[in-house]
Coordinates of C-alpha atoms in Angstrom, one line a residue:
Chain A
M1 CA 79.7 -87.2 51.5
T2 CA 77.7 -86.6 54.7
K3 CA 74.3 -88.2 53.1
R4 CA 76.2 -91.3 52.3
R5 CA 77.8 -91.8 55.5
I6 CA 74.4 -91.6 56.8
E7 CA 72.9 -93.7 54.1
A8 CA 75.6 -96.5 55.2
A9 CA 74.7 -96.3 58.7
G10 CA 70.8 -96.5 57.8
K11 CA 71.7 -99.8 55.5
G12 CA 73.7 -101.4 58.4
G13 CA 71.0 -100.8 60.9
E14 CA 68.3 -102.0 58.5
M15 CA 70.4 -105.2 57.9
S16 CA 70.5 -105.9 61.6
L17 CA 66.8 -105.5 61.7
E18 CA 66.2 -108.0 59.3
E19 CA 68.4 -110.6 60.9
R20 CA 66.8 -109.9 64.5
G21 CA 63.3 -110.3 63.4
G22 CA 63.5 -112.4 60.1
G23 CA 61.7 -115.3 59.5
G24 CA 64.6 -117.4 58.8
W25 CA 65.9 -117.4 62.0
A26 CA 63.0 -118.5 63.8
S27 CA 62.6 -121.5 61.4
R28 CA 66.4 -122.6 61.9
I29 CA 66.0 -122.4 65.6
A30 CA 62.9 -124.6 65.4
V31 CA 64.6 -127.2 63.5
R32 CA 68.0 -127.2 65.6
P33 CA 67.2 -126.4 69.2
T34 CA 70.4 -128.3 70.8
R35 CA 72.8 -126.2 68.8
T36 CA 71.1 -122.9 70.1
I37 CA 70.9 -124.2 73.5
V38 CA 74.7 -124.9 73.4
A39 CA 75.5 -121.3 71.9
L40 CA 73.4 -119.7 74.5
M41 CA 75.1 -121.3 77.4
A42 CA 78.4 -120.7 75.7
C43 CA 77.4 -117.1 75.7
A44 CA 76.5 -117.1 79.4
L45 CA 79.8 -118.5 80.2
V46 CA 81.9 -116.2 78.4
A47 CA 79.6 -113.4 80.0
L48 CA 79.8 -114.6 83.5
F49 CA 83.6 -115.8 83.7
A50 CA 85.6 -114.5 81.0
W51 CA 84.5 -111.1 81.1
G52 CA 82.9 -111.1 84.7
A53 CA 80.0 -108.7 83.0
P54 CA 79.1 -106.3 85.8
A55 CA 75.1 -106.6 85.3
S56 CA 73.3 -103.0 85.6
A57 CA 71.6 -102.8 88.5
A58 CA 68.5 -102.3 86.3
D59 CA 69.4 -105.2 84.1
V60 CA 66.3 -107.1 85.8
E61 CA 65.5 -108.7 82.4
G62 CA 68.8 -110.3 81.9
C63 CA 69.6 -108.7 78.8
L64 CA 73.3 -108.0 79.4
I65 CA 74.2 -111.7 80.3
C66 CA 74.5 -112.1 76.4
H67 CA 74.7 -108.5 75.1
S68 CA 77.8 -107.4 77.5
D69 CA 79.9 -109.8 75.3
P70 CA 81.9 -107.6 73.0
D71 CA 82.0 -110.6 70.5
F72 CA 78.4 -111.2 70.7
T73 CA 77.1 -110.9 67.1
N74 CA 74.2 -111.8 64.7
P75 CA 75.1 -115.4 64.4
T76 CA 73.6 -115.6 60.6
P77 CA 73.9 -112.5 58.7
A78 CA 71.8 -112.8 55.6
D79 CA 74.5 -110.6 53.6
G80 CA 77.6 -109.1 54.5
E81 CA 79.3 -108.5 57.8
P82 CA 78.1 -109.8 61.2
T83 CA 76.1 -107.0 63.1
S84 CA 77.5 -106.4 66.6
L85 CA 74.9 -107.1 69.2
Y86 CA 77.0 -105.8 71.8
V87 CA 76.3 -103.3 74.5
D88 CA 79.0 -102.0 76.6
S89 CA 77.9 -102.6 80.3
K90 CA 80.1 -100.3 82.0
K91 CA 78.9 -97.2 79.8
F92 CA 75.7 -98.1 80.0
A93 CA 75.6 -98.4 83.8
A94 CA 77.3 -94.9 83.8
S95 CA 74.8 -93.6 81.4
V96 CA 71.8 -91.3 82.5
H97 CA 69.5 -94.2 81.7
A98 CA 71.2 -97.0 83.6
E99 CA 68.3 -97.3 86.1
L100 CA 65.7 -98.2 83.3
P101 CA 65.1 -101.7 82.2
C102 CA 65.9 -102.3 78.6
S103 CA 62.4 -102.9 77.6
S104 CA 61.4 -99.4 78.6
C105 CA 63.2 -98.2 75.3
H106 CA 63.3 -101.5 73.2
K107 CA 59.4 -101.1 73.2
G108 CA 57.8 -104.5 71.9
F109 CA 60.9 -106.6 72.7
V110 CA 60.4 -109.5 75.0
N111 CA 62.7 -112.1 76.6
T112 CA 62.3 -114.8 73.8
I113 CA 65.3 -116.2 72.5
P114 CA 66.4 -115.5 70.0
A115 CA 63.7 -113.2 68.4
H116 CA 63.1 -110.5 70.7
Q117 CA 60.9 -108.2 68.7
Q118 CA 57.0 -109.3 68.7
D119 CA 56.7 -107.2 65.3
P120 CA 59.3 -107.9 63.3
T121 CA 58.1 -105.4 60.5
K122 CA 58.8 -102.5 62.5
D123 CA 61.9 -100.5 61.7
Y124 CA 64.3 -100.2 64.3
K125 CA 64.5 -96.3 63.7
E126 CA 60.7 -96.2 64.4
V127 CA 61.1 -98.1 67.7
A128 CA 63.9 -95.7 68.5
I129 CA 62.2 -92.6 68.2
E130 CA 59.2 -93.5 69.8
A131 CA 61.1 -94.7 72.7
C132 CA 62.7 -91.3 73.0
E133 CA 59.3 -89.6 72.4
T134 CA 57.9 -91.5 75.5
C135 CA 59.8 -89.5 78.1
H136 CA 61.0 -86.5 76.1
P137 CA 57.9 -85.2 74.2
D138 CA 59.2 -81.6 74.3
A139 CA 62.5 -82.5 72.6
F140 CA 60.8 -84.8 70.1
A141 CA 58.3 -81.7 69.0
A142 CA 61.3 -79.4 68.5
Y143 CA 63.0 -82.2 66.5
Q144 CA 59.6 -82.6 64.3
T145 CA 60.2 -79.1 63.2
S146 CA 63.9 -79.4 62.4
S147 CA 65.4 -80.2 58.8
H148 CA 66.8 -83.3 60.5
A149 CA 63.2 -84.7 60.7
K150 CA 61.9 -83.4 57.5
L151 CA 64.7 -85.6 55.9
F152 CA 64.1 -88.4 57.9
Y153 CA 60.5 -88.6 56.8
Q154 CA 61.5 -88.4 53.3
D155 CA 64.2 -90.9 53.2
Q156 CA 65.1 -92.6 56.4
A157 CA 68.7 -91.9 56.1
A158 CA 68.7 -88.6 58.0
P159 CA 69.7 -88.4 61.8
I160 CA 67.1 -89.4 64.3
C161 CA 67.6 -89.1 68.2
I162 CA 70.1 -91.6 68.4
S163 CA 72.2 -90.3 65.6
C164 CA 73.5 -87.5 67.7
H165 CA 73.0 -88.6 71.1
G166 CA 74.0 -92.3 70.9
S167 CA 71.8 -94.8 72.6
H168 CA 73.2 -96.8 75.6
E169 CA 75.9 -94.3 76.7
I170 CA 74.1 -91.2 77.1
R171 CA 75.6 -89.1 79.7
K172 CA 74.2 -87.3 82.8
V173 CA 74.1 -83.6 81.7
R174 CA 72.7 -80.5 83.7
L175 CA 70.9 -78.8 81.2
G176 CA 72.3 -74.9 81.0
A177 CA 75.2 -75.9 83.1
E178 CA 77.0 -78.2 80.7
S179 CA 80.9 -78.6 80.8
A180 CA 83.3 -77.2 78.4
D181 CA 84.4 -80.7 77.7
F182 CA 80.7 -82.0 77.0
K183 CA 80.0 -79.0 74.7
M184 CA 83.1 -79.9 72.8
S185 CA 82.5 -83.3 72.8
M186 CA 79.0 -82.9 71.3
A187 CA 80.4 -80.4 68.6
R188 CA 83.0 -83.2 67.5
D189 CA 81.3 -86.3 68.0
S190 CA 77.9 -85.7 67.3
C191 CA 77.3 -82.7 65.1
G192 CA 81.0 -83.1 63.8
R193 CA 80.3 -86.6 62.9
C194 CA 78.3 -85.8 60.0
H195 CA 79.2 -81.8 59.7
K196 CA 82.6 -82.3 59.7
D197 CA 83.7 -79.7 57.6
K198 CA 81.6 -77.2 59.4
F199 CA 83.1 -78.4 62.8
E200 CA 86.9 -78.3 61.4
K201 CA 86.0 -74.6 60.5
A202 CA 84.3 -73.8 63.6
S203 CA 87.2 -75.0 65.6
H204 CA 89.4 -72.2 64.5
E205 CA 86.8 -69.6 65.4
L206 CA 87.0 -67.6 68.7
H207 CA 83.9 -69.3 70.4
F208 CA 85.5 -72.8 70.0
K209 CA 89.0 -71.5 70.9
A210 CA 87.8 -70.3 74.0
L211 CA 85.4 -73.3 74.7
S212 CA 88.5 -75.8 74.0
L213 CA 90.4 -74.0 76.6
G214 CA 87.7 -74.4 79.2
Y215 CA 85.2 -71.6 79.0
E216 CA 81.8 -73.5 79.2
R217 CA 79.9 -70.1 78.6
A218 CA 81.4 -70.0 74.9
A219 CA 79.0 -71.1 72.4
T220 CA 79.2 -74.4 70.6
C221 CA 77.2 -75.6 67.7
F222 CA 73.5 -76.2 69.6
D223 CA 73.8 -72.9 71.5
C224 CA 73.5 -71.1 68.0
H225 CA 71.4 -74.0 66.1
G226 CA 69.3 -75.0 68.6
F227 CA 69.0 -78.3 70.6
H228 CA 66.8 -80.1 68.5
D229 CA 65.4 -77.8 65.9
N230 CA 68.8 -77.3 64.2
L231 CA 67.9 -74.0 62.8
S232 CA 69.8 -72.9 59.7
L233 CA 70.9 -69.3 60.4
K234 CA 71.3 -67.1 57.6
S235 CA 72.8 -63.3 58.3
G236 CA 70.3 -60.4 58.7
E237 CA 67.5 -62.6 59.6
E238 CA 65.3 -62.2 62.7
Q239 CA 65.7 -65.7 64.1
T240 CA 69.5 -65.3 63.8
V241 CA 69.3 -62.0 65.9
E242 CA 67.3 -63.8 68.5
Q243 CA 69.9 -66.7 68.7
C244 CA 72.8 -64.1 68.9
R245 CA 71.0 -62.2 71.6
Q246 CA 70.9 -65.2 74.0
C247 CA 74.5 -64.3 74.9
H248 CA 74.8 -60.7 73.1
P249 CA 71.5 -59.0 74.4
G250 CA 72.3 -55.8 72.3
A251 CA 72.8 -57.9 68.8
T252 CA 71.2 -56.1 65.8
A253 CA 70.8 -57.5 62.2
G254 CA 74.3 -56.0 61.7
F255 CA 75.7 -58.3 64.3
T256 CA 74.6 -61.4 62.5
Y257 CA 76.7 -60.4 59.4
F258 CA 79.6 -61.8 61.4
Q259 CA 81.0 -64.7 59.5
M260 CA 81.3 -67.9 61.3
H261 CA 82.7 -71.3 60.2
L262 CA 85.6 -69.7 58.3
D263 CA 88.5 -71.7 57.2
P264 CA 91.7 -71.1 58.5
G265 CA 93.0 -69.5 55.4
F266 CA 90.0 -67.2 55.4
E267 CA 89.4 -68.5 51.7
N268 CA 85.5 -68.4 52.2
A269 CA 85.5 -65.5 54.0
F270 CA 84.7 -61.8 52.7
W271 CA 87.4 -60.5 50.8
G272 CA 88.5 -57.6 53.2
V273 CA 89.0 -60.3 55.8
R274 CA 91.4 -62.5 53.6
A275 CA 93.1 -59.3 52.2
V276 CA 93.7 -58.4 55.8
Y277 CA 94.9 -62.0 56.7
L278 CA 97.2 -62.1 53.8
F279 CA 98.8 -58.5 54.5
F280 CA 99.5 -59.2 58.0
S281 CA 100.8 -62.8 57.2
T282 CA 103.3 -61.4 54.9
L283 CA 104.2 -58.4 56.9
L284 CA 104.9 -61.1 59.8
I285 CA 107.4 -63.2 57.9
V286 CA 109.0 -60.2 56.2
V287 CA 109.2 -58.3 59.4
L288 CA 110.6 -61.4 61.4
V289 CA 113.1 -62.7 59.1
T290 CA 114.5 -59.1 58.2
G291 CA 114.1 -58.2 62.3
I292 CA 116.0 -61.3 63.1
A293 CA 118.9 -61.0 60.5
Y294 CA 119.4 -57.4 61.2
T295 CA 119.3 -57.7 64.9
T296 CA 121.8 -60.6 64.5
V297 CA 124.3 -58.9 62.3
H298 CA 123.9 -55.4 64.4
L299 CA 124.5 -57.3 67.7
Q300 CA 127.5 -59.3 66.8
K301 CA 129.0 -56.3 65.4
E302 CA 128.5 -54.1 68.4
T303 CA 129.6 -57.1 70.2
R304 CA 132.8 -57.6 68.6
T305 CA 133.6 -54.0 68.6
I306 CA 133.3 -53.3 72.4
L307 CA 135.4 -56.5 72.8
G308 CA 137.8 -55.4 70.2
V309 CA 137.9 -58.6 68.4
A310 CA 137.5 -59.5 64.7
G311 CA 136.2 -62.6 63.2
R312 CA 137.3 -64.1 60.0
G313 CA 135.4 -65.2 56.9
V314 CA 131.8 -66.0 57.8
G315 CA 133.3 -65.4 61.4
R316 CA 132.9 -61.8 60.7
L317 CA 129.3 -62.4 60.6
F318 CA 128.6 -65.2 63.2
G319 CA 132.1 -66.5 64.5
F320 CA 132.9 -63.8 67.2
I321 CA 133.0 -66.5 69.9
R322 CA 135.9 -68.1 68.4
A323 CA 137.5 -65.0 67.6
L324 CA 137.2 -63.8 71.3
E325 CA 138.8 -66.8 72.7
E326 CA 141.8 -66.1 70.3
E327 CA 141.9 -62.8 71.7
T328 CA 141.6 -64.1 75.3
V329 CA 144.9 -66.0 74.6
R330 CA 146.7 -63.3 73.0
T331 CA 146.0 -60.8 75.4
H332 CA 147.5 -63.3 78.1
E333 CA 150.7 -63.7 76.0
E334 CA 150.9 -59.9 75.4
D335 CA 150.8 -59.3 79.0
D336 CA 148.7 -56.5 80.0
D337 CA 149.7 -54.2 77.2
K338 CA 146.3 -54.8 74.9
A339 CA 144.2 -54.2 78.0
H340 CA 145.9 -50.6 78.7
Q341 CA 145.1 -49.5 75.0
R342 CA 141.5 -50.3 75.0
P343 CA 139.8 -48.8 77.8
P344 CA 136.1 -48.0 76.9
D345 CA 137.4 -44.5 75.8
A346 CA 134.4 -42.3 75.8
T347 CA 135.7 -39.9 72.6
A348 CA 136.9 -42.8 70.7
G349 CA 133.8 -44.0 69.2
P350 CA 134.4 -43.7 65.4
D351 CA 138.1 -44.2 65.7
D352 CA 137.7 -47.6 67.6
E353 CA 136.6 -48.8 64.4
H354 CA 139.6 -48.8 62.7
T355 CA 141.3 -50.9 64.9
D356 CA 138.5 -53.7 64.3
R357 CA 138.7 -53.0 60.7
G358 CA 142.3 -53.6 60.6
G359 CA 141.6 -56.9 62.3
V360 CA 138.9 -57.9 59.6
A361 CA 141.4 -57.4 56.7
Chain B
M1 CA 125.2 -52.5 84.9
T2 CA 126.4 -48.8 84.4
N3 CA 125.3 -48.2 88.1
G4 CA 128.3 -50.2 89.5
T5 CA 130.6 -48.6 87.0
D6 CA 129.7 -45.2 88.4
A7 CA 130.1 -46.1 91.6
R8 CA 133.7 -47.5 91.0
D9 CA 134.8 -44.9 88.9
G10 CA 133.3 -42.0 91.0
V11 CA 131.5 -40.7 87.9
R12 CA 129.9 -37.1 88.8
L13 CA 128.2 -36.3 85.6
V14 CA 125.3 -38.0 84.1
Y15 CA 123.4 -37.1 80.9
H16 CA 119.8 -36.7 81.7
R17 CA 118.0 -38.7 78.8
F18 CA 114.4 -39.6 79.8
S19 CA 112.2 -37.4 82.0
A20 CA 110.1 -39.1 84.8
F21 CA 107.0 -38.7 82.6
H22 CA 108.7 -40.6 79.9
R23 CA 110.0 -43.4 82.3
F24 CA 106.4 -43.6 83.8
N25 CA 104.8 -44.2 80.4
H26 CA 107.7 -46.8 79.6
Y27 CA 106.6 -48.7 82.8
L28 CA 102.9 -48.4 81.5
V29 CA 103.9 -49.7 78.2
M30 CA 105.8 -52.7 79.9
V31 CA 103.2 -53.7 82.4
S32 CA 100.2 -53.5 79.7
F33 CA 102.3 -55.3 77.1
F34 CA 103.4 -58.1 79.3
G35 CA 100.1 -58.5 80.7
L36 CA 98.1 -58.6 77.3
V37 CA 100.8 -60.9 75.7
M38 CA 100.4 -63.3 78.8
T39 CA 96.5 -63.3 78.8
G40 CA 96.0 -63.1 75.1
L41 CA 98.6 -65.6 73.4
P42 CA 96.8 -68.7 75.0
L43 CA 93.8 -68.0 73.3
K44 CA 95.6 -67.4 70.1
F45 CA 97.8 -70.5 70.3
K46 CA 95.2 -72.8 71.9
T47 CA 96.6 -75.9 70.0
S48 CA 99.5 -75.7 72.5
H49 CA 99.5 -78.3 75.5
W50 CA 101.1 -75.0 77.2
S51 CA 98.1 -72.6 76.5
Q52 CA 95.9 -74.9 78.5
V53 CA 98.6 -74.8 81.4
A54 CA 98.7 -70.9 81.3
M55 CA 95.0 -70.6 80.8
D56 CA 94.6 -72.8 84.0
A57 CA 97.1 -70.8 85.9
L58 CA 95.5 -67.5 84.9
G59 CA 92.3 -68.8 86.5
G60 CA 90.2 -69.7 83.2
V61 CA 89.4 -68.0 79.8
A62 CA 86.9 -65.5 81.8
T63 CA 89.6 -64.2 84.2
A64 CA 92.1 -64.3 81.4
G65 CA 89.7 -61.9 79.6
F66 CA 89.0 -59.8 82.5
L67 CA 92.7 -59.3 82.9
H68 CA 93.3 -58.7 79.1
R69 CA 90.7 -55.9 79.4
V70 CA 92.4 -54.1 82.5
F71 CA 95.8 -54.3 80.8
A72 CA 93.8 -52.9 77.6
V73 CA 93.0 -50.0 79.9
V74 CA 96.3 -49.7 81.0
N75 CA 97.7 -49.4 77.4
I76 CA 95.0 -46.9 76.2
T77 CA 96.3 -44.7 79.1
Y78 CA 99.9 -44.8 78.0
F79 CA 98.6 -44.2 74.5
I80 CA 96.5 -41.1 75.5
L81 CA 99.5 -39.6 77.8
E82 CA 101.9 -40.1 75.1
G83 CA 99.5 -38.7 72.2
G84 CA 98.9 -35.8 74.8
Y85 CA 102.7 -35.3 75.3
M86 CA 103.0 -35.2 71.4
L87 CA 100.5 -32.6 71.0
Y88 CA 101.9 -30.6 73.9
Y89 CA 105.1 -30.9 72.6
V90 CA 104.1 -29.3 69.3
A91 CA 101.9 -26.6 70.5
A92 CA 104.2 -25.5 73.3
R93 CA 107.3 -25.6 71.1
K94 CA 109.1 -27.6 73.8
G95 CA 111.7 -28.7 71.3
P96 CA 112.7 -29.1 67.7
I97 CA 110.5 -31.1 65.8
F98 CA 112.0 -31.7 62.2
H99 CA 115.3 -32.0 63.5
E100 CA 118.1 -35.0 63.6
D101 CA 117.7 -34.8 67.5
S102 CA 113.8 -35.3 67.5
I103 CA 111.8 -38.7 67.1
V104 CA 110.5 -37.7 63.8
P105 CA 112.4 -40.0 60.9
G106 CA 114.4 -37.7 58.6
K107 CA 117.4 -38.0 56.0
K108 CA 119.9 -38.6 58.8
D109 CA 118.3 -41.8 59.6
W110 CA 118.6 -43.0 55.9
V111 CA 122.4 -41.7 56.1
D112 CA 122.8 -43.6 59.3
M113 CA 121.2 -46.8 58.4
K114 CA 123.5 -47.0 55.2
G115 CA 126.6 -45.9 57.5
M116 CA 125.7 -48.7 59.8
F117 CA 125.4 -51.3 57.0
R118 CA 128.9 -50.1 55.7
W119 CA 130.0 -50.8 59.3
F120 CA 128.6 -54.2 59.5
L121 CA 130.5 -55.1 56.3
G122 CA 133.8 -53.5 57.7
K123 CA 133.7 -50.9 55.2
G124 CA 133.5 -47.8 57.1
P125 CA 133.2 -46.4 60.6
K126 CA 130.2 -46.4 62.7
P127 CA 128.3 -43.5 62.0
P128 CA 127.8 -40.8 64.6
L129 CA 124.3 -41.4 66.0
S130 CA 122.0 -39.0 67.2
R131 CA 119.6 -38.6 70.3
F132 CA 117.4 -41.1 68.6
T133 CA 118.6 -43.7 66.5
Y134 CA 116.7 -45.2 63.4
W135 CA 115.9 -48.3 65.3
E136 CA 114.7 -46.5 68.0
K137 CA 112.4 -44.6 65.9
F138 CA 111.4 -47.8 64.2
D139 CA 110.5 -49.4 67.8
Y140 CA 108.8 -46.2 69.1
W141 CA 106.5 -45.7 65.6
A142 CA 105.8 -49.2 65.0
L143 CA 104.5 -49.5 68.7
F144 CA 102.5 -46.3 68.0
A145 CA 101.1 -47.4 64.9
G146 CA 100.4 -51.2 66.3
T147 CA 98.7 -49.5 69.3
V148 CA 96.5 -47.7 67.0
L149 CA 95.6 -50.9 65.2
I150 CA 95.4 -53.6 67.9
G151 CA 93.7 -51.1 70.4
G152 CA 90.9 -50.1 67.9
S153 CA 90.3 -53.8 66.9
G154 CA 90.5 -54.6 70.5
L155 CA 88.0 -52.0 71.2
M156 CA 85.8 -53.3 68.6
M157 CA 85.5 -56.9 70.0
W158 CA 85.2 -55.7 73.4
F159 CA 82.0 -54.0 72.2
P160 CA 80.6 -56.0 69.4
E161 CA 77.0 -54.9 69.7
A162 CA 78.1 -51.2 69.6
T163 CA 80.5 -51.7 66.8
T164 CA 77.6 -53.6 64.7
R165 CA 75.2 -50.8 65.2
I166 CA 77.6 -48.8 62.9
L167 CA 79.4 -51.4 60.8
P168 CA 78.5 -54.7 59.4
G169 CA 79.3 -57.7 61.5
V170 CA 82.1 -58.9 59.1
A171 CA 84.0 -55.7 60.3
L172 CA 84.2 -58.0 63.5
N173 CA 86.0 -60.7 61.3
V174 CA 88.3 -58.2 60.2
A175 CA 88.9 -56.8 63.7
L176 CA 89.9 -60.4 65.0
V177 CA 92.3 -61.2 62.2
L178 CA 93.9 -57.7 62.3
H179 CA 94.1 -58.0 66.3
S180 CA 95.5 -61.6 66.4
N181 CA 97.9 -61.1 63.7
E182 CA 99.2 -57.6 64.5
A183 CA 99.4 -58.6 68.2
F184 CA 101.7 -61.9 67.3
L185 CA 103.8 -59.5 65.0
A186 CA 104.4 -56.9 67.9
T187 CA 105.0 -59.6 70.3
G188 CA 107.3 -61.9 68.1
V189 CA 109.3 -59.2 66.5
I190 CA 109.3 -55.6 68.0
F191 CA 109.6 -56.9 71.4
I192 CA 111.1 -60.1 71.4
F193 CA 113.8 -59.7 68.2
V194 CA 113.9 -56.1 67.9
H195 CA 113.3 -54.0 71.0
F196 CA 114.6 -56.4 73.4
F197 CA 117.9 -57.1 71.6
S198 CA 118.4 -53.9 70.1
A199 CA 117.6 -51.6 73.2
H200 CA 118.4 -53.8 75.9
G201 CA 120.6 -56.8 74.4
R202 CA 123.5 -54.4 73.2
P203 CA 126.7 -55.4 74.9
E204 CA 127.1 -52.0 76.7
S205 CA 123.7 -52.6 77.9
F206 CA 123.1 -56.5 78.3
P207 CA 120.8 -57.4 80.2
A208 CA 118.8 -54.3 80.2
D209 CA 119.7 -50.6 79.4
Q210 CA 119.3 -49.0 82.9
V211 CA 118.5 -45.4 81.2
I212 CA 115.0 -46.3 80.6
F213 CA 114.4 -46.9 84.4
S214 CA 116.7 -44.4 86.0
G215 CA 116.5 -41.8 83.3
Y216 CA 120.2 -41.1 83.0
I217 CA 123.6 -42.4 81.8
P218 CA 127.4 -41.7 82.6
V219 CA 128.0 -38.8 80.5
E220 CA 131.2 -40.6 79.1
H221 CA 128.7 -43.3 78.0
Y222 CA 126.4 -40.7 76.3
I223 CA 129.1 -39.2 74.4
H224 CA 130.2 -42.7 73.1
E225 CA 126.5 -43.8 72.3
R226 CA 125.3 -40.5 71.1
P227 CA 128.2 -38.7 69.3
A228 CA 126.0 -36.5 67.2
E229 CA 123.8 -35.1 69.7
Y230 CA 126.7 -34.5 71.8
Q231 CA 128.3 -32.4 69.0
N232 CA 125.0 -30.6 68.3
R233 CA 124.7 -29.6 71.8
L234 CA 128.0 -28.7 72.2
K235 CA 127.9 -26.3 69.1
A236 CA 124.4 -24.8 70.3
G237 CA 125.5 -24.7 73.9
T238 CA 122.7 -26.5 75.1
L239 CA 124.8 -29.4 77.1
D240 CA 123.9 -27.9 80.2
Q241 CA 120.3 -28.9 79.5
V242 CA 120.9 -32.6 79.7
V243 CA 124.3 -33.0 82.0
R244 CA 123.7 -33.0 85.5
P245 CA 125.4 -34.0 88.6
A246 CA 125.0 -37.8 89.3
P247 CA 122.0 -38.8 91.7
S248 CA 122.9 -40.1 95.5
A249 CA 124.3 -43.6 95.9
A250 CA 121.0 -44.6 97.4
K251 CA 119.2 -43.6 94.4
R252 CA 121.4 -45.3 92.2
R253 CA 121.0 -48.7 94.1
L254 CA 117.3 -48.2 94.0
F255 CA 117.5 -47.9 90.1
G256 CA 119.8 -50.7 90.0
W257 CA 117.5 -53.0 91.8
V258 CA 114.5 -52.0 89.8
T259 CA 116.4 -52.8 86.6
A260 CA 117.4 -55.8 88.0
I261 CA 113.6 -57.0 88.9
V262 CA 112.1 -55.7 85.7
T263 CA 114.8 -57.6 83.7
V264 CA 114.1 -61.0 85.4
F265 CA 110.5 -60.5 84.9
A266 CA 111.0 -59.5 81.2
F267 CA 113.1 -62.8 80.5
C268 CA 110.3 -64.6 82.1
V269 CA 107.6 -63.1 79.9
A270 CA 110.1 -63.7 77.0
A271 CA 110.6 -67.4 78.0
Y272 CA 106.6 -67.4 78.3
T273 CA 106.0 -66.3 74.8
L274 CA 108.7 -68.2 73.1
L275 CA 107.2 -71.6 74.7
L276 CA 103.7 -70.6 73.7
I277 CA 104.7 -69.7 70.1
L278 CA 107.1 -72.4 69.5
W279 CA 105.6 -75.4 70.9
P280 CA 102.8 -75.7 68.6
L281 CA 105.0 -75.3 65.8
F282 CA 107.5 -78.2 66.7
F283 CA 105.1 -80.5 68.7
S284 CA 101.5 -79.9 67.4

């Protein structure tokens, strides 16, 4: 499932690459320059007036004049749906890279229209990871050791930097002091986009519960699995112990046998965990139902007895309020007579009963 | 409240049911239980909007966690005190152990229960109840067992590294499930539905039975509530051990105020609990 998703994403990307740099494009423009110019003018108009696009401070190359239009797609897709070429200029302006010119990441792209890429044979994914590597060599080195990278060099469908981090909307984060919201959103929107089942299971787990309630020290995916090396952690292994020790300094090998990513019904858990869960769930329902039923019956009986009234039919169990109203009316009619018969007489515990029972019968 | 009745009726004798030690222990149970529920529930029911509100009000997850451990210490304190008292009671032969007026469940509880069910159905008189009724014994022993389970699993999770030096890590999974479920059971069932209603919600004591706060009830109420114990003591000639002159009016007023304040607080905690539990059931 996960793999298919990534493949689909990869396919979409490749398609856009073809369109962007494809020879068909260039030749068509050479033939019909007037139409292209009109189209571009229309783009500029839309961008400037209809959308009032706030060009980024760093948009010295003017890319956002066209690319901030949400409807800006590749005009001539070779196959299938047109690919969006839209960049949300507001999100980009708020991103950590807002001050950088577009070409600092889009390497080998120049301001020619319509084909920007100088070397059209270069895959966009290669461009993307090269772009990140330039400024983030350490993260890139760590990524190189990861299973994501190993997979990527095999079939190109595996995640690269932008698969998790996004591209134009990468937020400002203080490393080591991430907010709980950020950690949660990374888990949900980055890791959880492909590892959906793992995320859903983890979200029932104590670390994530605390995190979702705002405890920023609670671990999210990357706290255990690493930022870029995405470690595969197995119980009992030295590496796992190391990872646990970041927060639990006294952790030993035994500690790592704590089971993570369990489902809410504990079906994938150690049988003892599931047994305890099932036992207490059953106990809870049994005691709750019995407790409520018993207490209701007991209380209404005590109440009727102390008020000296009796219900009828189902009212014997639940209808004491109506019976109480009737009793009040009767008491008024019979003057004070009844009231004198029933003071809360200390010695009359069991005897009291027969009055009550008489009422019922 | 019974207090008001005393003053009006000029009651002179009271039945002394709970010693200062037991009342103090009940305060500890109350404080620790309310504190633990208030700081623990939001984490269990984190899907509820109110859990976030409660957590923020408590000062965040870290503060709530700290307070939870403070109340856990109070919990352990009463458990040790009560356990110690039990041992002392048995060792010093302070009173009967296997007797219908002791806290140990016995044959009379079964007979009483059958009698009560017959009474509910209108097929017989209310059975004469002893010093501790079967539902009071259930309350007491359920709390005792629950404290062992919840407290034990809680300590395991408080010191996970120490625990996993002895046990495999999966023991913490078990502890977590046990703690969460048993605590929910204790919260929802024992306290809200059973204890609050059967001990404090009965018509003669609603909204709170003052006896656990003051230690005494008017002797007339005692004879009505615990006829079997009264008869036993009458026969054995030990009534003078428990029947005493009523405390001064000032003391009675004080107990009345304490009961009132505690009652209001208990209702608030119950409302808080029900909000956190019921909200996700209907609006999640």
